[in-house]
Tab-separated table of C-alpha atoms in Angstrom:
chain	number	residue	atom	x	y	z
A	1	GLN	CA	58.903	19.187	-3.854
A	2	VAL	CA	59.092	22.734	-5.210
A	3	GLN	CA	61.551	23.272	-8.029
A	4	LEU	CA	62.563	26.533	-9.642
A	5	VAL	CA	64.772	26.467	-12.706
A	6	GLU	CA	66.149	29.666	-14.208
A	7	SER	CA	67.386	30.047	-17.753
A	8	GLY	CA	68.222	32.774	-20.243
A	9	GLY	CA	71.346	34.217	-18.715
A	10	GLY	CA	74.450	34.949	-20.736
A	11	MET	CA	76.881	37.578	-21.827
A	12	VAL	CA	75.717	40.773	-23.499
A	13	GLN	CA	77.156	44.169	-24.295
A	14	ALA	CA	76.047	47.278	-22.457
A	15	GLY	CA	72.770	48.533	-23.856
A	16	GLY	CA	71.671	45.059	-24.844
A	17	SER	CA	68.757	42.942	-23.649
A	18	LEU	CA	68.124	39.544	-22.138
A	19	ARG	CA	65.032	37.698	-20.985
A	20	LEU	CA	65.339	35.416	-18.012
A	21	SER	CA	62.851	32.614	-17.469
A	22	CYS	CA	61.936	30.733	-14.317
A	23	ALA	CA	60.052	27.453	-14.517
A	24	ALA	CA	58.185	26.585	-11.326
A	25	SER	CA	56.913	23.127	-10.437
A	26	GLY	CA	55.806	21.092	-7.461
A	27	ARG	CA	52.816	23.073	-6.218
A	28	THR	CA	50.560	26.039	-6.945
A	29	PHE	CA	51.445	29.512	-5.656
A	30	THR	CA	48.165	31.430	-5.810
A	31	SER	CA	48.793	33.884	-2.973
A	32	HIS	CA	52.548	33.924	-3.236
A	33	GLY	CA	54.938	36.295	-4.897
A	34	MET	CA	57.487	35.238	-7.457
A	35	GLY	CA	60.603	37.302	-7.095
A	36	TRP	CA	63.864	37.938	-8.848
A	37	PHE	CA	67.031	38.697	-6.911
A	38	ARG	CA	70.611	39.123	-7.979
A	39	GLN	CA	73.961	38.740	-6.326
A	40	ALA	CA	77.255	40.122	-7.566
A	41	PRO	CA	80.594	38.816	-6.238
A	42	GLY	CA	81.305	40.147	-2.763
A	43	LYS	CA	77.890	41.795	-2.446
A	44	GLU	CA	74.655	41.057	-0.645
A	45	ARG	CA	71.764	39.457	-2.484
A	46	GLU	CA	69.719	42.308	-3.930
A	47	PHE	CA	66.011	42.487	-4.666
A	48	VAL	CA	65.140	43.141	-8.311
A	49	SER	CA	61.423	42.576	-8.820
A	50	VAL	CA	58.406	40.609	-7.612
A	51	ILE	CA	55.026	39.705	-9.067
A	52	ARG	CA	52.011	38.234	-7.357
A	53	TRP	CA	51.170	34.962	-8.980
A	54	SER	CA	47.386	35.383	-8.885
A	55	SER	CA	46.841	39.074	-9.663
A	56	GLY	CA	49.919	40.009	-11.645
A	57	ASN	CA	50.563	43.004	-9.395
A	58	ALA	CA	54.257	43.767	-9.505
A	59	TYR	CA	56.957	45.853	-7.891
A	60	VAL	CA	60.360	46.748	-9.291
A	61	ALA	CA	63.456	48.018	-7.510
A	62	ASP	CA	64.405	51.622	-8.207
A	63	SER	CA	67.786	50.517	-9.537
A	64	VAL	CA	66.157	48.753	-12.489
A	65	LYS	CA	62.895	50.643	-12.864
A	66	GLY	CA	62.176	51.546	-16.459
A	67	ARG	CA	64.648	48.941	-17.730
A	68	PHE	CA	63.455	45.611	-16.275
A	69	THR	CA	59.955	44.154	-16.578
A	70	ILE	CA	58.602	41.156	-14.715
A	71	SER	CA	55.756	39.025	-16.040
A	72	ARG	CA	54.247	35.610	-15.541
A	73	ASP	CA	52.386	32.978	-17.511
A	74	SER	CA	50.168	31.193	-15.026
A	75	ALA	CA	49.144	28.495	-17.495
A	76	LYS	CA	52.776	27.534	-18.017
A	77	ASN	CA	53.952	28.170	-14.438
A	78	MET	CA	56.589	30.512	-15.798
A	79	VAL	CA	57.928	33.842	-14.582
A	80	TYR	CA	60.012	36.108	-16.786
A	81	LEU	CA	62.352	39.028	-16.302
A	82	ARG	CA	62.850	41.140	-19.384
A	83	MET	CA	66.032	43.211	-19.025
A	84	ASP	CA	66.670	46.102	-21.400
A	85	SER	CA	69.353	48.783	-21.520
A	86	LEU	CA	71.661	46.558	-19.546
A	87	LYS	CA	74.605	48.099	-17.737
A	88	PRO	CA	77.862	46.558	-16.495
A	89	GLU	CA	76.602	47.017	-12.933
A	90	ASP	CA	73.741	44.603	-13.725
A	91	THR	CA	76.314	41.802	-13.872
A	92	ALA	CA	75.357	39.189	-11.273
A	93	VAL	CA	73.883	35.777	-10.711
A	94	TYR	CA	70.110	36.140	-10.977
A	95	TYR	CA	67.826	33.990	-8.855
A	96	CYS	CA	64.096	33.434	-8.932
A	97	ALA	CA	62.323	32.642	-5.690
A	98	VAL	CA	58.885	31.997	-4.193
A	99	SER	CA	57.837	34.155	-1.265
A	100	GLU	CA	55.599	33.318	1.650
A	101	PRO	CA	51.940	34.280	1.063
A	102	GLY	CA	50.934	37.894	1.624
A	103	ASN	CA	52.694	41.046	0.529
A	104	LEU	CA	55.062	41.748	-2.325
A	105	TYR	CA	58.207	41.099	-0.320
A	106	THR	CA	61.596	42.553	-1.120
A	107	THR	CA	63.797	40.836	1.461
A	108	PRO	CA	65.342	37.392	0.898
A	109	SER	CA	64.232	36.160	4.321
A	110	ASN	CA	60.603	36.259	3.158
A	111	TYR	CA	61.313	33.800	0.360
A	112	GLN	CA	60.922	30.091	0.915
A	113	TYR	CA	62.183	28.490	-2.264
A	114	TRP	CA	65.060	29.426	-4.539
A	115	GLY	CA	66.366	28.419	-7.910
A	116	GLN	CA	70.004	27.666	-8.623
A	117	GLY	CA	70.632	30.970	-10.404
A	118	THR	CA	71.694	32.035	-13.866
A	119	GLN	CA	74.707	34.205	-14.666
A	120	VAL	CA	74.257	37.535	-16.424
A	121	THR	CA	77.393	39.333	-17.566
A	122	VAL	CA	77.249	42.777	-19.149
A	123	SER	CA	80.408	44.030	-20.813
A	124	SER	CA	81.198	47.677	-21.361
């Protein structure tokens, strides 16, 4: 049984930083991507970033490029999202997810497993 558990969310002022963590268990994900998505109230779930578990190749959405960095620690089965220069519009529930094998996917339908989410609130 695959389990993804996010942590590290919280409340921060604009311009601040947070690091989200995602602990993965239940199987190995060599050819899969580990992604981060976010969902604000009343909005669609939005792609943030994805990293390939084996190679470390990554892709970041334009909306967060230069501010957010994704990384992984294969030995610990952990994926991280470092968020700097946070803005009020970054406020959302952030989810980590495991994609199907293959490309670095950016759409939720290509993701098979999801965590429960962690709230990030950025005040102005």
